[in-house]
Short mmCIF file of C-alpha atoms in Angstrom, two decimals:
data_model
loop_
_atom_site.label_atom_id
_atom_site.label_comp_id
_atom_site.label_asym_id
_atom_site.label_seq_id
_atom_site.Cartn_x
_atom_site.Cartn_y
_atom_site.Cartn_z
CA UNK A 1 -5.20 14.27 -22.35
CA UNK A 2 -7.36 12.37 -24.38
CA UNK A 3 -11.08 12.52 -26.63
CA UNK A 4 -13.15 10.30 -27.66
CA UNK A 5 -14.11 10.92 -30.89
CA UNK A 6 -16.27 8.20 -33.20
CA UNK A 7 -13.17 7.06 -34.59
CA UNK A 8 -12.01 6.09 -31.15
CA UNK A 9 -9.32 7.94 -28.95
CA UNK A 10 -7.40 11.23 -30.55
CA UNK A 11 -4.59 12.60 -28.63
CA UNK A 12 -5.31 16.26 -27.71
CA UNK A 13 -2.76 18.70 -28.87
CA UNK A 14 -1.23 16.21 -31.45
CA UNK A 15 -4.13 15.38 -34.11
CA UNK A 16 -2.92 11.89 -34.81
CA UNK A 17 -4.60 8.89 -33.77
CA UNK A 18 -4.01 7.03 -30.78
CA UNK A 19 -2.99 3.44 -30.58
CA UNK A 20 -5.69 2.70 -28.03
CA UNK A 21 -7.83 3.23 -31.40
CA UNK A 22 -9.24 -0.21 -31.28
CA UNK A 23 -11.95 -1.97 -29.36
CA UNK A 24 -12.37 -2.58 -25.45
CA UNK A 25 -11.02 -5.62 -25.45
CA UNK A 26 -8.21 -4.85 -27.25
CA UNK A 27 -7.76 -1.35 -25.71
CA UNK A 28 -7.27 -3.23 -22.28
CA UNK A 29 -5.00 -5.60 -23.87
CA UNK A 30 -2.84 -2.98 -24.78
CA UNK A 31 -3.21 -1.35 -20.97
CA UNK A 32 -1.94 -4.26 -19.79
CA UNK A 33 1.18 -4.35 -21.63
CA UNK A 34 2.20 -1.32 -21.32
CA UNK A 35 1.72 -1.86 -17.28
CA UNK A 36 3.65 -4.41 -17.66
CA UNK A 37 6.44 -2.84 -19.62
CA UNK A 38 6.91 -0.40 -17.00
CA UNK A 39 6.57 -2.74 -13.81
CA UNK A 40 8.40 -5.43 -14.74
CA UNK A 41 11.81 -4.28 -14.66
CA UNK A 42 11.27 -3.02 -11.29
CA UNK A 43 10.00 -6.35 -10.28
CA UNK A 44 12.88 -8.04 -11.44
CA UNK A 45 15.06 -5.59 -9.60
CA UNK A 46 13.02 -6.21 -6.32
CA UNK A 47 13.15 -9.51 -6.48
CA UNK A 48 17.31 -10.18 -7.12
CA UNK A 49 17.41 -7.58 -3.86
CA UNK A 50 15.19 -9.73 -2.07
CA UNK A 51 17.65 -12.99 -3.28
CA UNK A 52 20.40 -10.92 -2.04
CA UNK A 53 19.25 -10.32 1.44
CA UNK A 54 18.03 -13.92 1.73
CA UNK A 55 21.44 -15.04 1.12
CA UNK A 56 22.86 -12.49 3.37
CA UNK A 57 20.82 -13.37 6.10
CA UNK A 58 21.36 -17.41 5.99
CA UNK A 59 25.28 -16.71 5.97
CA UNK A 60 24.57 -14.16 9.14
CA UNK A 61 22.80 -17.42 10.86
CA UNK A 62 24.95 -20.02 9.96
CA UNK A 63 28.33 -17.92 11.54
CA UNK A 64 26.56 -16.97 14.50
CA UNK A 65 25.40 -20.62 14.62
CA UNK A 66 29.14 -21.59 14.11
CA UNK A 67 30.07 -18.68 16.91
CA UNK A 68 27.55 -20.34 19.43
CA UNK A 69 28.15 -24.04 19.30
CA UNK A 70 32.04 -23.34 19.47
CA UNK A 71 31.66 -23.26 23.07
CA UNK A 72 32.28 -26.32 25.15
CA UNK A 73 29.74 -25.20 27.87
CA UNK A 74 27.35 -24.09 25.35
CA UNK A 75 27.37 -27.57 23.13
CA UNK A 76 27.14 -29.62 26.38
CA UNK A 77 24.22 -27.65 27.74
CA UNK A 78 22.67 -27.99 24.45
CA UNK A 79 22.99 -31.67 23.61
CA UNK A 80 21.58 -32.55 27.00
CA UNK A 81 18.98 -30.19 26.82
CA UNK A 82 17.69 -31.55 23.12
CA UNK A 83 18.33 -35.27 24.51
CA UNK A 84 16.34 -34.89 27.34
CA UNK A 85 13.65 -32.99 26.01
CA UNK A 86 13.38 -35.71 23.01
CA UNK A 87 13.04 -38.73 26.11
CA UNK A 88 10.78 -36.41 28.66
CA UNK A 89 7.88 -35.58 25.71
CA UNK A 90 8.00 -39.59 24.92
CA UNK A 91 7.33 -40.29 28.83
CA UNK A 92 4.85 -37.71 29.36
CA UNK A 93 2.92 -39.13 25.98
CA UNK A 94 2.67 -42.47 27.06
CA UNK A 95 2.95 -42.32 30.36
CA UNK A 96 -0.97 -42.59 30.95
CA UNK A 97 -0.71 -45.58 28.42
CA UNK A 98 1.53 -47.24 30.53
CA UNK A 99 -0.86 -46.68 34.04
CA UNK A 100 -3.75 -47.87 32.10
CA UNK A 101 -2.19 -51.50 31.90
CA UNK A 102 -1.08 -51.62 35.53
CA UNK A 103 -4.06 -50.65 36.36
CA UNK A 104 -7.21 -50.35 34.18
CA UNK A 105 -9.62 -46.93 34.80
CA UNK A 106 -12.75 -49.31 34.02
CA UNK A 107 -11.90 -51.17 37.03
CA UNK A 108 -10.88 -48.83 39.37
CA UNK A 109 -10.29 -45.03 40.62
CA UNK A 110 -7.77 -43.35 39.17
CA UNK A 111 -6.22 -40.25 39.75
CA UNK A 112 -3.78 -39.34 36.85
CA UNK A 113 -5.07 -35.67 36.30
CA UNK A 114 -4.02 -35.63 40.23
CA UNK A 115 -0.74 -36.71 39.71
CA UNK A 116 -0.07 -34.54 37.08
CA UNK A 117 -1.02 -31.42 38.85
CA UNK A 118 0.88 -32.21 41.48
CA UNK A 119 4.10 -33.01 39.46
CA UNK A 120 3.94 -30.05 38.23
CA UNK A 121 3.29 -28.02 41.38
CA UNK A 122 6.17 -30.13 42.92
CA UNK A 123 8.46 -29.26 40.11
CA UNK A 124 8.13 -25.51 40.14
CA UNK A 125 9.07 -25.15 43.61
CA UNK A 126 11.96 -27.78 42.93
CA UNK A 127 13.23 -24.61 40.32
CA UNK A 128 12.73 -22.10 43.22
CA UNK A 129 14.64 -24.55 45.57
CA UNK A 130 17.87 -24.97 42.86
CA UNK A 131 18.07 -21.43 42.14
CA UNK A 132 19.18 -20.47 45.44
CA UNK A 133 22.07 -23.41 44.98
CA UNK A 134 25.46 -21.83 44.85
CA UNK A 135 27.78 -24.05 42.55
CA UNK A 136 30.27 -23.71 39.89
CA UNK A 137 28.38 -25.37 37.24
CA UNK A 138 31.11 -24.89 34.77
CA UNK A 139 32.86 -27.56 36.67
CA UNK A 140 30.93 -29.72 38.16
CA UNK A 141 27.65 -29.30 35.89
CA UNK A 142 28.22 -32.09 33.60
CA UNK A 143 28.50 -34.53 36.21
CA UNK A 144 25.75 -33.29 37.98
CA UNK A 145 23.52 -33.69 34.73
CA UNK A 146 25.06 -37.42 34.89
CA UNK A 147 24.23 -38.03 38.29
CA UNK A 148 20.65 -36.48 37.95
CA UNK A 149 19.83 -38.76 34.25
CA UNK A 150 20.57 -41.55 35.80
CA UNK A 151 17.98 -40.68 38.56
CA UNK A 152 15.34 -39.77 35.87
CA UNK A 153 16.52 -43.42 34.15
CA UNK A 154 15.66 -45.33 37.30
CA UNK A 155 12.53 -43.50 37.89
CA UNK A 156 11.41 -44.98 34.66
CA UNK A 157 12.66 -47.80 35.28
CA UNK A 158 10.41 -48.23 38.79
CA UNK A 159 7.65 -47.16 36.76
CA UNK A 160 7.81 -49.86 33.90
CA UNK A 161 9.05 -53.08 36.30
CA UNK A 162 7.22 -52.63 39.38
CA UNK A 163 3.62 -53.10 38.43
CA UNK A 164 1.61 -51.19 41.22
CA UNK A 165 0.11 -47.79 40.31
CA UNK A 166 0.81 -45.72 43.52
CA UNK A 167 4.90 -46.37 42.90
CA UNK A 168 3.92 -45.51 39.21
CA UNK A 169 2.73 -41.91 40.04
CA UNK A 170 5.53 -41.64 42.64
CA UNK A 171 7.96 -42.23 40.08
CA UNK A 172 6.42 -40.32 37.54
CA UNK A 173 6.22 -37.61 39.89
CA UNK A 174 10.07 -37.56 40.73
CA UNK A 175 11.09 -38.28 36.57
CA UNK A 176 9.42 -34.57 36.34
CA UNK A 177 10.90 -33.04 39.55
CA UNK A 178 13.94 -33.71 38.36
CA UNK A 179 13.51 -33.07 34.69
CA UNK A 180 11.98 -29.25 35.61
CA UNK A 181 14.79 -28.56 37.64
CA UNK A 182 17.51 -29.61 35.20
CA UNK A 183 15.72 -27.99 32.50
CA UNK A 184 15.64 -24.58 33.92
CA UNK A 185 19.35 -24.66 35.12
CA UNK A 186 20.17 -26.09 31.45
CA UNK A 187 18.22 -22.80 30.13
CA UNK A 188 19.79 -20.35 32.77
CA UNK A 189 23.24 -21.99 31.59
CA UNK A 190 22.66 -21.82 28.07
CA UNK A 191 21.23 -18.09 28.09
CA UNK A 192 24.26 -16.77 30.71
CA UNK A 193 26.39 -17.36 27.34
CA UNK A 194 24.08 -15.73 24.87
CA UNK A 195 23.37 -12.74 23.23
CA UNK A 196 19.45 -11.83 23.52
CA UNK A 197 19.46 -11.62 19.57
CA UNK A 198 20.98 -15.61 19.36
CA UNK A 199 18.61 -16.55 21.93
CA UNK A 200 15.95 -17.71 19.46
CA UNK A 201 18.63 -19.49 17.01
CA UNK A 202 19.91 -21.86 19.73
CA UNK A 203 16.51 -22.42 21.89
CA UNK A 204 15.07 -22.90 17.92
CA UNK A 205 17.81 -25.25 16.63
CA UNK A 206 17.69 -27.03 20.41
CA UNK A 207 13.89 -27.63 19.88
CA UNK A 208 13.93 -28.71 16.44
CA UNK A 209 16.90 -31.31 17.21
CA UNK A 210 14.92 -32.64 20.08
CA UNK A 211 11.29 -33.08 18.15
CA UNK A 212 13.46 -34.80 15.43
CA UNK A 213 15.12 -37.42 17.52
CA UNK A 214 11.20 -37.59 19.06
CA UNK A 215 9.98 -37.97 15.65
CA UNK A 216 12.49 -40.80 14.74
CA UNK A 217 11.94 -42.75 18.58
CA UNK A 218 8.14 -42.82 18.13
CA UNK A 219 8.63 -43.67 14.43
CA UNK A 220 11.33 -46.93 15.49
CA UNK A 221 9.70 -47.86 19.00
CA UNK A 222 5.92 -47.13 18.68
CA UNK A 223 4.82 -47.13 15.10
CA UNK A 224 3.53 -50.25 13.68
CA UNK A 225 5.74 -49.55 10.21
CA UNK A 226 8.44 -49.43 12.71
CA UNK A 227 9.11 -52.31 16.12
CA UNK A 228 5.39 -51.89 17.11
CA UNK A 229 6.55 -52.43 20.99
CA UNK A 230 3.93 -52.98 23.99
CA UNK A 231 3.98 -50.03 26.65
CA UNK A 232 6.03 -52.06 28.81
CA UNK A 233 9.21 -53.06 26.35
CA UNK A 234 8.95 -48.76 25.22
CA UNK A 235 9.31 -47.59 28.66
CA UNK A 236 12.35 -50.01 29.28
CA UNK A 237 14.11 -48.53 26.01
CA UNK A 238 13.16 -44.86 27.35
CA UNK A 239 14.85 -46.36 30.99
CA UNK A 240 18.32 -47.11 28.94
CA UNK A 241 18.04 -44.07 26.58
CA UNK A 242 18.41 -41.94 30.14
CA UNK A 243 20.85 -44.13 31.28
CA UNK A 244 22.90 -43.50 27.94
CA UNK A 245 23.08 -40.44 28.11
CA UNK A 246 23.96 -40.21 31.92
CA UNK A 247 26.81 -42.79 31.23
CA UNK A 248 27.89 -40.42 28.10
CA UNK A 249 28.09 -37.11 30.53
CA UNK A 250 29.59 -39.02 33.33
CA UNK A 251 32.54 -39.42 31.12
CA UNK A 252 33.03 -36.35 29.83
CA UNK A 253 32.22 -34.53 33.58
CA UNK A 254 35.16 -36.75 34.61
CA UNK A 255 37.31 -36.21 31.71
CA UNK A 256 36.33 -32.06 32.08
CA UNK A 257 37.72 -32.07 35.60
CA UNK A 258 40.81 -33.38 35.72
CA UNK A 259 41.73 -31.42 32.75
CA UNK A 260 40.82 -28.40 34.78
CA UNK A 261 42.90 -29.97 38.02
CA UNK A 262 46.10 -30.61 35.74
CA UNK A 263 45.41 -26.88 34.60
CA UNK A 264 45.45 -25.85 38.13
CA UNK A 265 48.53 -27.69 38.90
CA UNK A 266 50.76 -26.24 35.91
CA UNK A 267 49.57 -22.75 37.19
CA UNK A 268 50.82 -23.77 40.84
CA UNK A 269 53.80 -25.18 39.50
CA UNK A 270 54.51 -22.26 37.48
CA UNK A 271 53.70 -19.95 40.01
CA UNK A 272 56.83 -20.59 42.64
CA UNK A 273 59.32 -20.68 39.51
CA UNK A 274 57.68 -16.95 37.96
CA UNK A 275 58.65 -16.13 42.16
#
């Protein structure tokens, strides 16, 4: 305990003079050292605990990012899921661009918020449609994400060459049909060979992969630091990017199953000899 005498503060029970026997200022100068003295060792302790479980935790998501992009299925899925997603935002951003030089709104009706109501209506029961599809996407899913690309790349290829609004919407409406529907069977795919805990790593890294390729199109095809193009040259460079990457899973669909028919055929062939 302590008294204040008019000297200052006397320890009780000791008789000698305190150290706090200055003025306020200093007397709080001296408070806040010793505070000090006693929390900072602890803070130092906390803080190479909290180093330690920051490391711990980025070598926990780099190996389970190793573990989940090991997969063939799982890489596939993914690339075409962050490719895609990179071309549809860049179509659905300047798509309305594009309809406002076919066709002007200051010179006629348009019906845009329309189109994209019903393109999204359309596309939601295209996912209820597909998920009653029975296939063996493990086989035949890469060539169907070929075949269906190539579809989106001619839909936006209608929609930049022929200049007439209604086959505009019409192919804008398809592009998203079949965007939605591939999307969700990419996801369903994708999630079938995850973990719930890795579910926000892959979706996250998937995501940030296809905002960054976004980032870098707009920055090379739109910007004005960049090629600066008109609506018209964009859309026919977002036309080949889907064709690209249709031509680029054709391949390896094809390549994917005859490996899996010469597998078949050393089992056969094996099978009669084992007999």
């Amino acid at each position: 305990m302590w008294r204040f005498q008019a000297g200052g503060f006397k320890a009780l029970g000791r008789g000698q003079p305190c150290s706090l026997d200055r003025r306020p200022s200093q007397l709080l100068d001296y408070i806040h050292r010793q505070t000090l003295n006693i929390s900072l060792p602890f803070l130092l302790q906390s803080m190479q605990k909290q180093k330690v479980d920051i490391v711990k935790v980025l070598k926990d998501l780099w190996r389970d990012f190793l573990q989940c992009y090991s997969s063939r299925t799982m890489l596939c899925w993914s690339v075409w899921w962050a490719l895609s997603t990179c071309g549809y935002f860049q179509v659905i951003n300047y798509a309305q661009g594009l309809w406002e030089m076919v066709l002007p709104s200051h010179s006629a009706d348009i019906y845009n918020g329309a189109v994209e109501a019903a393109s999204t209506l359309l596309g939601a029961v295209a996912v209820v449609v597909v998920g009653h599809i029975k296939t063996s996407w493990a086989m035949w899913g890469e060539v169907a994400l070929a075949l269906f690309s190539f579809l989106i790349a001619a839909a936006v290829y209608v929609m930049d060459t022929v200049r007439n609004i209604w086959v505009c919407y019409a192919s804008y409406v398809i592009f998203r049909i079949i965007y939605m529907m591939l999307i969700t069977i990419a996801t369903f795919q994708i999630a079938t060979n995850l973990s719930v805990e890795r579910y926000a790593l892959v979706f996250g890294v998937n995501t940030f992969i296809a905002l960054a390729l976004q980032t870098l199109l707009t920055v090379i095809v739109v910007d004005a630091s960049g090629l600066g193009l008109d609506i018209f040259t964009q859309f026919m460079i977002y036309a080949s990017y889907f064709a690209a990457i249709s031509l680029v899973f054709l391949v390896s669909g094809i390549c994917n199953i005859v490996r899996a028919y010469r597998r078949q055929e050393q089992v056969q062939s094996r099978s009669p000899e084992s007999q």
